[in-house]
GROMACS .gro file of C-alpha atoms in nm:
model
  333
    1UNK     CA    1   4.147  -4.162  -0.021
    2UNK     CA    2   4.205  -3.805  -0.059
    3UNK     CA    3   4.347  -3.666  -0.470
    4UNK     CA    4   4.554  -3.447  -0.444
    5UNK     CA    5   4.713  -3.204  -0.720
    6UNK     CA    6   5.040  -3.462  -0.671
    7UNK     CA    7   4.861  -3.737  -0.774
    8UNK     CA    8   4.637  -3.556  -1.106
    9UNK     CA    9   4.984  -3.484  -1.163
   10UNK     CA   10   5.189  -3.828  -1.140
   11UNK     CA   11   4.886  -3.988  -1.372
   12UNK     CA   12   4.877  -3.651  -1.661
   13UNK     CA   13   5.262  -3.703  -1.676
   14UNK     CA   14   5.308  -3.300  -1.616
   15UNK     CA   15   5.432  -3.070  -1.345
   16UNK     CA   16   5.261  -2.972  -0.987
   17UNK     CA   17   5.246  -2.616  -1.171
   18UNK     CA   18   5.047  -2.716  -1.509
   19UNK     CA   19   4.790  -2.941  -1.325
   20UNK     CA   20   4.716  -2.636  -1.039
   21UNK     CA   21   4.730  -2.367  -1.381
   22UNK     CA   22   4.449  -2.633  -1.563
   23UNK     CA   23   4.255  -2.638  -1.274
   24UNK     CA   24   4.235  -2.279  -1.256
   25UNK     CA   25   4.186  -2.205  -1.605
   26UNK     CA   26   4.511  -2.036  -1.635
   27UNK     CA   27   4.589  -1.970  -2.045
   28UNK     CA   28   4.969  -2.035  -1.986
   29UNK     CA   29   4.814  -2.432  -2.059
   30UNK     CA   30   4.710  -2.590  -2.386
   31UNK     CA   31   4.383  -2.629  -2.417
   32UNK     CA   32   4.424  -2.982  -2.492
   33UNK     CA   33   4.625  -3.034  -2.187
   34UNK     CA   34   4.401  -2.846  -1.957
   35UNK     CA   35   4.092  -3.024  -2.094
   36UNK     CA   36   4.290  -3.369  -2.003
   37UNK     CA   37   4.406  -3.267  -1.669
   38UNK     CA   38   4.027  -3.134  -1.604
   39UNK     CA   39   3.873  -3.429  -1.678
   40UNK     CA   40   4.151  -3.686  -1.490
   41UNK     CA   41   4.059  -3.450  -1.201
   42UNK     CA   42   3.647  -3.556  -1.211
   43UNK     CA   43   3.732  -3.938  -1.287
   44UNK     CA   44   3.943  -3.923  -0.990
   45UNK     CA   45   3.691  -3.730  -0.782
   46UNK     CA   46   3.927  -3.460  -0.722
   47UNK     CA   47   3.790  -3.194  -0.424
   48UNK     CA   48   3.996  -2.868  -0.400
   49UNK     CA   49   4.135  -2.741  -0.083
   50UNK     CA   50   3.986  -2.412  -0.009
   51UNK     CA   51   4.159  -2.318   0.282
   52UNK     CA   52   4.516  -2.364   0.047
   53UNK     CA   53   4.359  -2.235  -0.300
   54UNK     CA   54   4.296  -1.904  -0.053
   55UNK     CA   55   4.589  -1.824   0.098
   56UNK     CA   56   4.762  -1.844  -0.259
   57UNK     CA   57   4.506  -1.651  -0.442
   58UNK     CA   58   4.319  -1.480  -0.144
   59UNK     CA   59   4.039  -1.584  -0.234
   60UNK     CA   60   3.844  -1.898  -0.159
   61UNK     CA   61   3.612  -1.851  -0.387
   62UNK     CA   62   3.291  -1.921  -0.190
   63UNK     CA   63   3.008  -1.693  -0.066
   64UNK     CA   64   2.801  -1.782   0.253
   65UNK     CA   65   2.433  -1.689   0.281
   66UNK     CA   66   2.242  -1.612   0.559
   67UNK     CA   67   1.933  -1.671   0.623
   68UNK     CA   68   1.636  -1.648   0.943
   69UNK     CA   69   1.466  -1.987   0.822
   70UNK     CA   70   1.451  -2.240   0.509
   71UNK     CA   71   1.103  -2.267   0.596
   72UNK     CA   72   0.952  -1.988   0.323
   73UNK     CA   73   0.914  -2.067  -0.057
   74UNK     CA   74   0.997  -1.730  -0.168
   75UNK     CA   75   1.373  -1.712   0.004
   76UNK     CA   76   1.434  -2.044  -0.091
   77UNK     CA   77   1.278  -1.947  -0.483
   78UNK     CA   78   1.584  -1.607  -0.416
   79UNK     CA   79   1.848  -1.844  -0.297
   80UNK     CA   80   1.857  -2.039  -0.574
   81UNK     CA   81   1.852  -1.776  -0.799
   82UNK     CA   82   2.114  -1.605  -0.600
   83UNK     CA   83   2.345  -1.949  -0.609
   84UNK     CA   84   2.282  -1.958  -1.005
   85UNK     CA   85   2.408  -1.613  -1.102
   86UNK     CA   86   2.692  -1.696  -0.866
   87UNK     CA   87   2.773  -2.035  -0.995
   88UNK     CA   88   2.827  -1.894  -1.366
   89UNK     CA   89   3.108  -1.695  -1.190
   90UNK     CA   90   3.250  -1.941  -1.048
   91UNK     CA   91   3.163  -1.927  -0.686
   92UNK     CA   92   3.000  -2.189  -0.438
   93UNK     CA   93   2.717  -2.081  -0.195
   94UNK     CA   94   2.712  -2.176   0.168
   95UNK     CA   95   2.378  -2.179   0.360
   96UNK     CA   96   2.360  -2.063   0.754
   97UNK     CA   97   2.030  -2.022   0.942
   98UNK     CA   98   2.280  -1.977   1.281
   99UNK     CA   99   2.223  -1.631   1.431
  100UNK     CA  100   2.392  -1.336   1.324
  101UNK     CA  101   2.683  -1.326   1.562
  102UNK     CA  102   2.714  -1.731   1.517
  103UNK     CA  103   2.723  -1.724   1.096
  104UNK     CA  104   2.973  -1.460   1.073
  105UNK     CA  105   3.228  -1.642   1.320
  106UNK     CA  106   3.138  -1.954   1.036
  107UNK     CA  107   3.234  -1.769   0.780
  108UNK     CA  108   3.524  -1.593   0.896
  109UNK     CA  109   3.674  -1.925   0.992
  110UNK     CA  110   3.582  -2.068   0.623
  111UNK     CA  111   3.730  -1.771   0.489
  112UNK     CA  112   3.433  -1.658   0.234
  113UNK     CA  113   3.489  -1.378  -0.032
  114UNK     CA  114   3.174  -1.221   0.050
  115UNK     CA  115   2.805  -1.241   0.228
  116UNK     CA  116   2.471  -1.225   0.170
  117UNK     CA  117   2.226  -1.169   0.445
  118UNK     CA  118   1.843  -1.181   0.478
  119UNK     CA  119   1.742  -1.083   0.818
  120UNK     CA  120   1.375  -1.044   0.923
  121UNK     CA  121   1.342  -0.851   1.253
  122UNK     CA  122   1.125  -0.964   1.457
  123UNK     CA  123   1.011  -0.875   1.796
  124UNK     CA  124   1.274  -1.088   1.949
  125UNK     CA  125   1.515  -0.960   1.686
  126UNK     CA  126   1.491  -0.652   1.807
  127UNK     CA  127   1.790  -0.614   2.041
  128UNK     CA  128   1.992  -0.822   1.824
  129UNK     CA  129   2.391  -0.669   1.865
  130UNK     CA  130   2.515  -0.523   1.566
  131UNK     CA  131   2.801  -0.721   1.426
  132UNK     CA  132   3.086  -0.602   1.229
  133UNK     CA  133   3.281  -0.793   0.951
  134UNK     CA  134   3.553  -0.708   0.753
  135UNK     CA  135   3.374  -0.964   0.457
  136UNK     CA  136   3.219  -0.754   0.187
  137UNK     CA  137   2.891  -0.774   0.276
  138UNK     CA  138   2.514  -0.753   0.051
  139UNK     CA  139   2.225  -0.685   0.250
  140UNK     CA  140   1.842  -0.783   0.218
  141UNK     CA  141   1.717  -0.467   0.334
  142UNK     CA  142   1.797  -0.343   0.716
  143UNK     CA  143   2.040  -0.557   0.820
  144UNK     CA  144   2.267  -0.614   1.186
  145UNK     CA  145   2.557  -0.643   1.047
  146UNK     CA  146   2.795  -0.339   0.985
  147UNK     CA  147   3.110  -0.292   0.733
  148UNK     CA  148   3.305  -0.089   0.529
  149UNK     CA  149   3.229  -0.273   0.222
  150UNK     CA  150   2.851  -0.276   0.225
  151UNK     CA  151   2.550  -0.255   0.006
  152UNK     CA  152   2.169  -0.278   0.043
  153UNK     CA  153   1.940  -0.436  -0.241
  154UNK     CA  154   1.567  -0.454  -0.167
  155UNK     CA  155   1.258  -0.346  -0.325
  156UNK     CA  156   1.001  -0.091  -0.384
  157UNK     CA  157   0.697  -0.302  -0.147
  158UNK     CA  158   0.498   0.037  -0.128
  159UNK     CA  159   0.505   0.104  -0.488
  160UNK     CA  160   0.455  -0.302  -0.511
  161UNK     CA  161   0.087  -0.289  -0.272
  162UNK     CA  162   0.008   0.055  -0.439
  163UNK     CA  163   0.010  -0.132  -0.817
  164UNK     CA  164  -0.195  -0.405  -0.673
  165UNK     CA  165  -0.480  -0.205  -0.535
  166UNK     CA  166  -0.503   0.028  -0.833
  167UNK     CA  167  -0.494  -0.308  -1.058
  168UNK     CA  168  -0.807  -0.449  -0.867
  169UNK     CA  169  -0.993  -0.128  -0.796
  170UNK     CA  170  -0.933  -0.092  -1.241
  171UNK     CA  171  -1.114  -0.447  -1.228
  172UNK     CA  172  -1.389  -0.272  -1.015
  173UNK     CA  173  -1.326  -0.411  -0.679
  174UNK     CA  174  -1.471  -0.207  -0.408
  175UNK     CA  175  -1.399  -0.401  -0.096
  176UNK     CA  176  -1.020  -0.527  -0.085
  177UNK     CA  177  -0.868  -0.671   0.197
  178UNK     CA  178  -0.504  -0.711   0.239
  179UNK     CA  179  -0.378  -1.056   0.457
  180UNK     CA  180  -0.013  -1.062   0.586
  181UNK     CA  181   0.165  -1.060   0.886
  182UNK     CA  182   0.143  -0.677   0.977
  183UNK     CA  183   0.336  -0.702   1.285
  184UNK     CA  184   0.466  -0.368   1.371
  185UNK     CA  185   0.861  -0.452   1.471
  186UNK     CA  186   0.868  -0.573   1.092
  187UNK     CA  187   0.959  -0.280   0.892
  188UNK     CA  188   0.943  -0.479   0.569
  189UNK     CA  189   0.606  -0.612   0.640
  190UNK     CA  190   0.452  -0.286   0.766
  191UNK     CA  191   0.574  -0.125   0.433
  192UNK     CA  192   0.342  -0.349   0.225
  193UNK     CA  193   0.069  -0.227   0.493
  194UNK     CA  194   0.162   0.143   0.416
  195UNK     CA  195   0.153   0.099   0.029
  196UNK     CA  196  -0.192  -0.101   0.043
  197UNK     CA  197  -0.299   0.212   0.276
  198UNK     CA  198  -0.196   0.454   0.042
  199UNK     CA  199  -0.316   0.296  -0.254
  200UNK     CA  200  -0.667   0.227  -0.127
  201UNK     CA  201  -0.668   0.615  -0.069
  202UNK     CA  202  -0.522   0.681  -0.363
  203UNK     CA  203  -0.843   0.475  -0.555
  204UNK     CA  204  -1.062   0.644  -0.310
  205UNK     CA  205  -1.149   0.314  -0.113
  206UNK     CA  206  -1.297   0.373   0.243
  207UNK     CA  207  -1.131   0.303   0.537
  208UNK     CA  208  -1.448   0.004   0.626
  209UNK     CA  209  -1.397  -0.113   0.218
  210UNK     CA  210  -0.999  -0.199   0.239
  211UNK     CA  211  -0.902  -0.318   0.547
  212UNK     CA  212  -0.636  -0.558   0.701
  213UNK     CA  213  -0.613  -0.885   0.803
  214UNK     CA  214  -0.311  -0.978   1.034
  215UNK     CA  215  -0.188  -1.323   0.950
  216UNK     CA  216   0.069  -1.280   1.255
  217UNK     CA  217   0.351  -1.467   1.023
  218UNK     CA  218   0.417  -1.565   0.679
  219UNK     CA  219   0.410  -1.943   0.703
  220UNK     CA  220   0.128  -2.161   0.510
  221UNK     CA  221  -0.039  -2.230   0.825
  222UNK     CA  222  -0.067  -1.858   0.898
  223UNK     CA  223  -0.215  -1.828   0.582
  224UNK     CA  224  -0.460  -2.084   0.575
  225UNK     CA  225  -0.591  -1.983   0.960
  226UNK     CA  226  -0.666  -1.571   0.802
  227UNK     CA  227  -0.837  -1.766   0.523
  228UNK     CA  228  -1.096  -1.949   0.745
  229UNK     CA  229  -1.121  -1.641   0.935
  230UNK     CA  230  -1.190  -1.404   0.618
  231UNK     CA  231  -1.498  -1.704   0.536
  232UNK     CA  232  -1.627  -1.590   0.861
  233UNK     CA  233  -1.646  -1.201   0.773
  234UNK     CA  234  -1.979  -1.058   0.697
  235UNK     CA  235  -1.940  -0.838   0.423
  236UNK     CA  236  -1.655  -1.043   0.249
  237UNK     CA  237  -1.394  -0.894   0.048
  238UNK     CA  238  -1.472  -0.965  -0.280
  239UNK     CA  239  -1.028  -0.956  -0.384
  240UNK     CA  240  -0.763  -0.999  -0.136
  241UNK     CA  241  -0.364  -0.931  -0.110
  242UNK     CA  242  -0.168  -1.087   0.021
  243UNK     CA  243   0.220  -1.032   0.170
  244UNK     CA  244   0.370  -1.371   0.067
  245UNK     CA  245   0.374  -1.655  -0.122
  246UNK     CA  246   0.342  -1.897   0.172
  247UNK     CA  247   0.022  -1.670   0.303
  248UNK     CA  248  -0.146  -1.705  -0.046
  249UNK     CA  249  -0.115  -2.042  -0.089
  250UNK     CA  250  -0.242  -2.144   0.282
  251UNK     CA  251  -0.526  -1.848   0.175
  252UNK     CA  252  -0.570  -2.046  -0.148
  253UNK     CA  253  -0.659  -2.361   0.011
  254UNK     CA  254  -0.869  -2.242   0.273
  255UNK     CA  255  -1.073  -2.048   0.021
  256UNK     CA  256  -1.116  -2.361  -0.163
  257UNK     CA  257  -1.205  -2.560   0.111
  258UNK     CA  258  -1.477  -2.331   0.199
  259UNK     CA  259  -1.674  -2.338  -0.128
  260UNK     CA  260  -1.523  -2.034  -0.307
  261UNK     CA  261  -1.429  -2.039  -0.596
  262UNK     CA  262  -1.116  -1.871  -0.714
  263UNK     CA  263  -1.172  -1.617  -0.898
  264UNK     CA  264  -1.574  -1.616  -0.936
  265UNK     CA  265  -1.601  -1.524  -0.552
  266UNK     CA  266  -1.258  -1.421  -0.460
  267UNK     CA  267  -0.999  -1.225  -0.700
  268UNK     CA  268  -0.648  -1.284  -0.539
  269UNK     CA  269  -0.346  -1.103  -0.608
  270UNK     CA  270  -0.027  -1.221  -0.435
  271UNK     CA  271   0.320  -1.016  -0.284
  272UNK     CA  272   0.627  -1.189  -0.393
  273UNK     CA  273   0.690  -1.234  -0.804
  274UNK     CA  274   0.834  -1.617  -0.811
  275UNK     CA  275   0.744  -1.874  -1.044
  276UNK     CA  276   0.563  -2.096  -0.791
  277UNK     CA  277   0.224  -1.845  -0.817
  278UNK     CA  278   0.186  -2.017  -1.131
  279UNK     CA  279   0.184  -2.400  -1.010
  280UNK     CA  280  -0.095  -2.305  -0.776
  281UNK     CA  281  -0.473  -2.508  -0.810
  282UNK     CA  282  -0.530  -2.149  -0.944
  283UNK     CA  283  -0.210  -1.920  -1.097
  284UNK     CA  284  -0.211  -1.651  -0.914
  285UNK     CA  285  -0.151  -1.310  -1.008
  286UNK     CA  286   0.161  -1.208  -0.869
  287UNK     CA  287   0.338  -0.889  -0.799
  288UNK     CA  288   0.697  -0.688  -0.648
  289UNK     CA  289   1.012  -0.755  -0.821
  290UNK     CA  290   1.051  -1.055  -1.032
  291UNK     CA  291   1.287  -1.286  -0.878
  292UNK     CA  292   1.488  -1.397  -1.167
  293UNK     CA  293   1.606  -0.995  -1.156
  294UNK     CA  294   1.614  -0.958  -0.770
  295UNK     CA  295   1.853  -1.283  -0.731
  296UNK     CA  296   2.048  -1.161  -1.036
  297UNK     CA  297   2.111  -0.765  -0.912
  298UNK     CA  298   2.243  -0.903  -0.567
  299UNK     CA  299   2.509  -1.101  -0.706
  300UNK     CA  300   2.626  -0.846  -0.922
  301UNK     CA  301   2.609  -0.626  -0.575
  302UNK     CA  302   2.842  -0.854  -0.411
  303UNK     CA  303   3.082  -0.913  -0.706
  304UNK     CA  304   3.079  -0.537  -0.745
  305UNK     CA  305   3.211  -0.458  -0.359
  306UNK     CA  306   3.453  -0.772  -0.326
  307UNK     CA  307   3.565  -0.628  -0.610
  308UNK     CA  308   3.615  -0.294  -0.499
  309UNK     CA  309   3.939  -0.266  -0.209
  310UNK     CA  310   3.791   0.068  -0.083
  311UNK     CA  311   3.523   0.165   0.148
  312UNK     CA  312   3.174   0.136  -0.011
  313UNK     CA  313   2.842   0.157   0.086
  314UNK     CA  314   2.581   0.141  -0.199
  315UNK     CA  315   2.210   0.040  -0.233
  316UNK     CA  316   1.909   0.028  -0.483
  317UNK     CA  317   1.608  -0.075  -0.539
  318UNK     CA  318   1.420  -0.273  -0.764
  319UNK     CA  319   1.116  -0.132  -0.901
  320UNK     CA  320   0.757  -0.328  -0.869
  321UNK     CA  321   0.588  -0.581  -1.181
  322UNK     CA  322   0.266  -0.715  -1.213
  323UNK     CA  323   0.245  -1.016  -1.352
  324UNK     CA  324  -0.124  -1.136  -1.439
  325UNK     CA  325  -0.253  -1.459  -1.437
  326UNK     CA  326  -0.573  -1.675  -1.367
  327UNK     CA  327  -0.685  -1.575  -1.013
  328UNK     CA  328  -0.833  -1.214  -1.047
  329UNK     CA  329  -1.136  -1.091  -1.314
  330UNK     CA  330  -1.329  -0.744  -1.361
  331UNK     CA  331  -1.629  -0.765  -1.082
  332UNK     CA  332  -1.932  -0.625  -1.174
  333UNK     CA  333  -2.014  -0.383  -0.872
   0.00000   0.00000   0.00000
C-alpha cells in the first residue's frame, strides 16, 4: 500500500499542512513535531511524489546523469562523488546510459532540476545531432547538448601528461612511453597525447625515446592487450603513462604476468587521480585532477546555474596533481 501525506497525517494527529511543512523542513514546525512526523514517515515507508512535490515547489528535486557506459572505474569513482556532494543538498541522482536525444526526453518527462553529462565522442559519435534543453545543464567537456543555462567543467589533461613526463624524466627516465587510446575523433584523449608530446620535448626526450602506444579504448582488456604488446618491444620503455585507470590496471597485470616487476623494471605513472590507484597489486602513482575536487566543483556548477533564472554559460578548469605512490623510482641511466 501506498503512504500518503493523509495518512502520516491521520496517525501524527496534525494537519495535511504541518506533516507536508515537516517533511520539507519548513521552520513554521516545532522541532519536536517535525522530528515525530519525520520519523512516522520512515516507519511507515513513506515515498514522496515527485511529480506533485514539483509542480508545488517547481522543483523535483532530482538531477539525472548521463553517461556513454558504466563500464569505466574512473566515471563510476566521479559519479559517486558527484551523487555525494549532491545528496548533502538534498538532491537524488538518476543514472542514463540512453543516447543523447533518448536521456533528455527521460528527463524532461521526470522533470529533473538539472543535468550532468559525460559524453565521449567517438568515431560513431561523431554526427551525433545536437540537442537542446531548456534543463540547466553541466557539461564534461565538449558536449551535444545545447542551452541557455550551460556550463563546462573539465580539466587541464595537457598540463596533467606534461607533469608526468617531467616527474619521470626528474627520476632519470630516458625512454617513456605513453599507452592510451589515442584515437584521433577523441579530443579528450588526443589532448593527453599532445601534453605527453610536449612534455617529452619540453625534457628534451627524442622522438624514438617517448613514443606512443595506441590502446584503441580505455577498457581493462585494452589495457592488458598494449601491455603484452609493450613485453614484445625491443628496446622497452623503462616508465610508461598511461590515459586511464582501466588501461593501467589491465597494463598492471600484463606486466606482472610477464615477469616484470613493478617498479624495478617498469616505473608506471597513471592518468586519472581516484582512489582505486592505490588498491592496485602495486599503488600506482597517479595524476590530473583529484576526484574528490572534480566531483565536488561540478555540483557546485550545477547548483550555481539552476540557481541562476538568466542565460549563463560558464566553464573552468581544474588544474593537474601528482600524487606519488609505490609504482615509479629514480632509474639509474
Amino acid at each position: 500500500m501506498n503512504v500518503t501525506i493523509k495518512d502520516i497525517a491521520r496517525l501524527a494527529g496534525v494537519s495535511y499542512s504541518t506533516v507536508s511543512k515537516a517533511l520539507n523542513d519548513s521552520p513554521l514546525v516545532k522541532t519536536d513535531t517535525r522530528r515525530r512526523i519525520v520519523e512516522l514517515a520512515r516507519q511507515l515507508g513513506y515515498e514522496p511524489n515527485l511529480a506533485a512535490k514539483s509542480l508545488v515547489s517547481r522543483r523535483s528535486m532530482t538531477v539525472g546523469v548521463l553517461l556513454p557506459s558504466l563500464e569505466r572505474v574512473a566515471l563510476s569513482a566521479l559519479v559517486g562523488r558527484i551523487n555525494d556532494a549532491l545528496a548533502t543538498r538534498g538532491y537524488e541522482v538518476i543514472l542514463s546510459i540512453l543516447p543523447p536525444t533518448s536521456a533528455i526526453r527521460l528527463f524532461q518527462r521526470l522533470q529533473v532540476d538539472g543535468i550532468v553529462v559525460f559524453e565521449d565522442i567517438t568515431p560513431e559519435a561523431r554526427h551525433v545531432e545536437t540537442v537542446t534543453t531548456d534543463i540547466p545543464v553541466v557539461s564534461i567537456g565538449a558536449s551535444h547538448l545545447v542551452g541557455s543555462r550551460f556550463a563546462v567543467v573539465d580539466v587541464r589533461r595537457k598540463d596533467a601528461l606534461r607533469e608526468a613526463v617531467r616527474y619521470l624524466a626528474g627520476l632519470g627516465h630516458k625512454r617513456i612511453a605513453y599507452i592510451g587510446d589515442a584515437r584521433e575523433s577523441d579530443s579528450k584523449q588526443q589532448e593527453k597525447v599532445a601534453g605527453f608530446m610536449e612534455g617529452a620535448f619540453a625534457c628534451g626526450l627524442s622522438a624514438g625515446d617517448a613514443f606512443v602506444l595506441n590502446s584503441g579504448g580505455n577498457t581493462w582488456r585494452h589495457g592488458y592487450d598494449a601491455g603484452r604488446r609493450l613485453l614484445e618491444l625491443d628496446g622497452r620503455p623503462t616508465a610508461v603513462i598511461t590515459g586511464a585507470f582501466d588501461v593501467t590496471a589491465g597494463l598492471l597485470r600484463a606486466a606482472l604476468d610477464g615477469g616484470l616487476r613493478v617498479p624495478d623494471d617498469l616505473s608506471l605513472v597513471s592518468y586519472d587521480h581516484i582512489p582505486q590507484l592505490a588498491e592496485l597489486d602495486v599503488p600506482v602513482t597517479a595524476v590530473g585532477a583529484p576526484v574528490d575536487a572534480f566531483g565536488e566543483r561540478i555540483a557546485e556548477a550545477l547548483l550555481d546555474i539552476m540557481a541562476d533564472s538568466g542565460p549563463i554559460r560558464r566553464e573552468t578548469h581544474l588544474d593537474a596533481v601528482l600524487e606519488e605512490r609505490a609504482s615509479a623510482v629514480r632509474f639509474p641511466g
